[in-house]
Structures are given as structure tokens and as C-alpha cells.
Amino acid sequence: MKKRNKEIRQRMDEKNVRQWQVAEAYGMDEGKFSRMMRHELEGETRMLILTIIEELAAKK
């Protein structure tokens, strides 16, 4: 089975940012965020999450 949102997952791993941190910054419960990640994200949502990951990594 192909993992969805591979780039987002790789970026979180590379930047040592946890999914719960991204969910919190996005304003969403971790469980709901996890379910959202089951489907390929596109457009503004995808770009916003990648930006959040970069911002969280910069704060470390």
C-alpha cells in the first residue's frame, strides 16, 4: 500500500517535527489530523502544512 503525503511525512521526519505538533499549530486535534493525512493533500492545505513544519523546525 502506498503511503499518502509522502513529502509531508518525510519533511516532518527530516526536521524532527512530530505530527501532534503540526496538528496543534494547524488548529486541529491530532486524531483528526491523522485521519486527514490518510488522503493525499493538495493545494493550499498541503502548502500550509509544509510551511508549518518549517516554522516549527525553525523554533527548535
PDB file of C-alpha atoms in Angstrom:
ATOM      1  CA  MET A   1       0.000   0.000   0.000  1.00  0.00           C
ATOM      2  CA  LYS A   2       1.282   3.451  -0.932  1.00  0.00           C
ATOM      3  CA  LYS A   3       1.664   5.945   1.911  1.00  0.00           C
ATOM      4  CA  ARG A   4      -0.167   9.195   1.334  1.00  0.00           C
ATOM      5  CA  ASN A   5       1.512  12.590   1.748  1.00  0.00           C
ATOM      6  CA  LYS A   6       4.992  11.120   1.474  1.00  0.00           C
ATOM      7  CA  GLU A   7       6.690  14.523   1.161  1.00  0.00           C
ATOM      8  CA  ILE A   8       4.940  15.867   4.261  1.00  0.00           C
ATOM      9  CA  ARG A   9       5.854  12.777   6.276  1.00  0.00           C
ATOM     10  CA  GLN A  10       9.475  12.913   5.086  1.00  0.00           C
ATOM     11  CA  ARG A  11       9.748  16.612   5.915  1.00  0.00           C
ATOM     12  CA  MET A  12       8.411  16.021   9.437  1.00  0.00           C
ATOM     13  CA  ASP A  13      10.965  13.245   9.891  1.00  0.00           C
ATOM     14  CA  GLU A  14      13.873  15.301   8.486  1.00  0.00           C
ATOM     15  CA  LYS A  15      13.025  18.319  10.627  1.00  0.00           C
ATOM     16  CA  ASN A  16      12.290  16.221  13.734  1.00  0.00           C
ATOM     17  CA  VAL A  17       8.780  17.666  13.989  1.00  0.00           C
ATOM     18  CA  ARG A  18       6.057  15.440  15.406  1.00  0.00           C
ATOM     19  CA  GLN A  19       2.607  15.018  13.919  1.00  0.00           C
ATOM     20  CA  TRP A  20       0.931  16.252  17.108  1.00  0.00           C
ATOM     21  CA  GLN A  21       2.949  19.491  16.878  1.00  0.00           C
ATOM     22  CA  VAL A  22       1.823  20.100  13.305  1.00  0.00           C
ATOM     23  CA  ALA A  23      -1.783  19.303  14.232  1.00  0.00           C
ATOM     24  CA  GLU A  24      -1.677  21.714  17.170  1.00  0.00           C
ATOM     25  CA  ALA A  25      -0.189  24.512  15.047  1.00  0.00           C
ATOM     26  CA  TYR A  26      -2.802  23.802  12.361  1.00  0.00           C
ATOM     27  CA  GLY A  27      -5.528  24.152  14.999  1.00  0.00           C
ATOM     28  CA  MET A  28      -6.737  20.582  14.808  1.00  0.00           C
ATOM     29  CA  ASP A  29      -6.947  17.591  17.133  1.00  0.00           C
ATOM     30  CA  GLU A  30      -4.172  15.061  16.469  1.00  0.00           C
ATOM     31  CA  GLY A  31      -6.657  12.282  15.709  1.00  0.00           C
ATOM     32  CA  LYS A  32      -8.498  14.360  13.140  1.00  0.00           C
ATOM     33  CA  PHE A  33      -5.197  15.457  11.595  1.00  0.00           C
ATOM     34  CA  SER A  34      -4.089  11.825  11.364  1.00  0.00           C
ATOM     35  CA  ARG A  35      -7.317  10.920   9.555  1.00  0.00           C
ATOM     36  CA  MET A  36      -6.858  13.894   7.216  1.00  0.00           C
ATOM     37  CA  MET A  37      -3.359  12.609   6.353  1.00  0.00           C
ATOM     38  CA  ARG A  38      -4.865   9.328   5.112  1.00  0.00           C
ATOM     39  CA  HIS A  39      -5.880  11.145   1.928  1.00  0.00           C
ATOM     40  CA  GLU A  40      -3.455  12.930  -0.381  1.00  0.00           C
ATOM     41  CA  LEU A  41      -3.439  16.632   0.458  1.00  0.00           C
ATOM     42  CA  GLU A  42      -3.282  19.190  -2.324  1.00  0.00           C
ATOM     43  CA  GLY A  43      -3.121  22.897  -2.941  1.00  0.00           C
ATOM     44  CA  GLU A  44      -3.252  25.414  -0.134  1.00  0.00           C
ATOM     45  CA  THR A  45      -3.709  22.831   2.622  1.00  0.00           C
ATOM     46  CA  ARG A  46      -0.568  20.973   1.585  1.00  0.00           C
ATOM     47  CA  MET A  47       1.469  24.172   1.287  1.00  0.00           C
ATOM     48  CA  LEU A  48       0.238  25.432   4.656  1.00  0.00           C
ATOM     49  CA  ILE A  49       1.243  22.209   6.404  1.00  0.00           C
ATOM     50  CA  LEU A  50       4.700  22.285   4.799  1.00  0.00           C
ATOM     51  CA  THR A  51       5.072  25.898   5.961  1.00  0.00           C
ATOM     52  CA  ILE A  52       4.009  24.953   9.494  1.00  0.00           C
ATOM     53  CA  ILE A  53       6.639  22.206   9.551  1.00  0.00           C
ATOM     54  CA  GLU A  54       9.350  24.674   8.516  1.00  0.00           C
ATOM     55  CA  GLU A  55       8.220  27.213  11.131  1.00  0.00           C
ATOM     56  CA  LEU A  56       8.178  24.610  13.898  1.00  0.00           C
ATOM     57  CA  ALA A  57      11.642  23.382  12.904  1.00  0.00           C
ATOM     58  CA  ALA A  58      12.992  26.947  12.943  1.00  0.00           C
ATOM     59  CA  LYS A  59      11.790  27.404  16.540  1.00  0.00           C
ATOM     60  CA  LYS A  60      13.913  24.470  17.754  1.00  0.00           C
TER      61      LYS A  60
END
